[in-house]
């Protein structure tokens, strides 16, 4: 089940650059698998990567995932459709943006020398 939340794929790091073909998919059913996600979104274009995010401890779905299309124009096709339903649940696809790099420092001031 490690492939369900695959962390990286060969190529440029996905966290540091915006991939215009990447979408965040919210509102997933707990039962939605990466295969179900791929099957649903493949009608909009070729998929390069598909993942359902899982809790590292329980391995249960976290209710969201990501789909990366080979052609960024596929994102527009997804967004042009008003309603998306997968596994009897309305899902919410959005353009994915990378998290802002934030230093992991506490609020305390670091000593200066």
Coordinates of C-alpha atoms in Angstrom, one line a residue:
X1 CA 0.0 0.0 0.0
X2 CA 3.0 2.3 0.0
X3 CA 2.3 3.2 -3.6
X4 CA -1.0 4.8 -2.6
X5 CA 0.7 7.8 -1.0
X6 CA 3.9 7.7 -3.1
X7 CA 6.1 10.5 -1.9
X8 CA 8.2 11.3 -5.0
X9 CA 8.5 10.5 -8.6
X10 CA 11.7 10.8 -10.6
X11 CA 12.2 14.3 -12.1
X12 CA 12.1 17.7 -10.6
X13 CA 11.0 18.0 -7.0
X14 CA 7.2 18.6 -6.9
X15 CA 7.3 20.7 -3.7
X16 CA 9.5 23.4 -5.1
X17 CA 8.0 24.1 -8.5
X18 CA 4.5 24.6 -9.7
X19 CA 3.3 21.9 -12.1
X20 CA 0.5 23.4 -14.2
X21 CA -0.9 19.9 -14.8
X22 CA -1.3 19.0 -11.1
X23 CA -4.6 19.1 -9.3
X24 CA -5.6 18.8 -5.7
X25 CA -8.7 16.5 -5.3
X26 CA -10.6 17.1 -2.1
X27 CA -13.7 15.4 -0.6
X28 CA -12.7 11.8 -1.6
X29 CA -14.6 8.9 -0.1
X30 CA -12.6 6.8 2.4
X31 CA -13.0 3.9 -0.1
X32 CA -11.5 5.8 -3.1
X33 CA -8.4 4.1 -4.4
X34 CA -5.7 5.5 -6.6
X35 CA -7.0 3.3 -9.4
X36 CA -10.6 4.7 -9.0
X37 CA -9.2 8.2 -9.1
X38 CA -7.1 7.4 -12.2
X39 CA -10.1 5.8 -13.9
X40 CA -12.3 8.8 -13.2
X41 CA -9.9 11.5 -14.3
X42 CA -8.4 9.7 -17.3
X43 CA -11.4 10.8 -19.3
X44 CA -10.0 14.3 -19.2
X45 CA -6.5 13.4 -20.5
X46 CA -3.4 11.2 -20.0
X47 CA -2.4 11.0 -16.3
X48 CA 1.2 11.1 -15.3
X49 CA 0.8 10.6 -11.6
X50 CA -2.2 9.8 -9.3
X51 CA -2.2 9.4 -5.5
X52 CA -4.6 9.2 -2.6
X53 CA -3.0 10.6 0.6
X54 CA -3.0 8.2 3.6
X55 CA -2.4 8.7 7.2
X56 CA 1.1 7.2 7.9
X57 CA 0.1 5.5 11.1
X58 CA -3.4 4.1 10.3
X59 CA -3.0 3.9 6.5
X60 CA -6.5 5.2 6.2
X61 CA -7.3 7.7 3.5
X62 CA -7.1 11.3 4.5
X63 CA -9.9 12.2 2.1
X64 CA -7.8 14.0 -0.5
X65 CA -5.3 13.2 -3.3
X66 CA -3.5 14.6 -6.3
X67 CA -3.7 13.9 -10.0
X68 CA -1.0 15.1 -12.4
X69 CA -1.9 15.3 -16.1
X70 CA 0.6 15.0 -18.9
X71 CA -1.0 17.9 -20.6
X72 CA -1.9 21.0 -18.5
X73 CA -4.9 21.7 -20.8
X74 CA -6.6 18.7 -19.2
X75 CA -6.8 20.8 -16.0
X76 CA -9.0 23.3 -17.8
X77 CA -11.3 20.4 -19.0
X78 CA -11.7 19.2 -15.4
X79 CA -12.5 22.8 -14.2
X80 CA -15.0 23.3 -17.0
X81 CA -17.2 20.6 -15.6
X82 CA -19.3 22.0 -12.7
X83 CA -20.0 18.7 -10.9
X84 CA -17.7 15.8 -10.2
X85 CA -18.8 12.6 -8.4
X86 CA -16.7 9.6 -7.5
X87 CA -17.6 6.6 -5.3
X88 CA -21.0 8.2 -4.6
X89 CA -19.4 11.4 -3.2
X90 CA -19.1 14.9 -4.7
X91 CA -15.4 15.7 -5.0
X92 CA -13.7 19.0 -5.3
X93 CA -10.9 19.2 -7.9
X94 CA -8.7 22.4 -7.8
X95 CA -5.5 23.6 -9.3
X96 CA -2.7 22.5 -7.0
X97 CA -0.2 25.0 -5.8
X98 CA 3.0 24.1 -3.9
X99 CA 3.2 24.8 -0.2
X100 CA 5.1 27.9 0.5
X101 CA 8.5 27.1 1.9
X102 CA 8.4 28.1 5.5
X103 CA 11.3 27.8 7.9
X104 CA 10.6 25.4 10.7
X105 CA 11.7 27.8 13.5
X106 CA 9.8 28.4 16.6
X107 CA 8.7 31.9 17.6
X108 CA 11.7 32.3 19.9
X109 CA 14.6 34.5 18.7
X110 CA 17.8 32.8 17.7
X111 CA 20.9 34.1 19.5
X112 CA 23.2 36.3 17.5
X113 CA 26.9 36.1 17.8

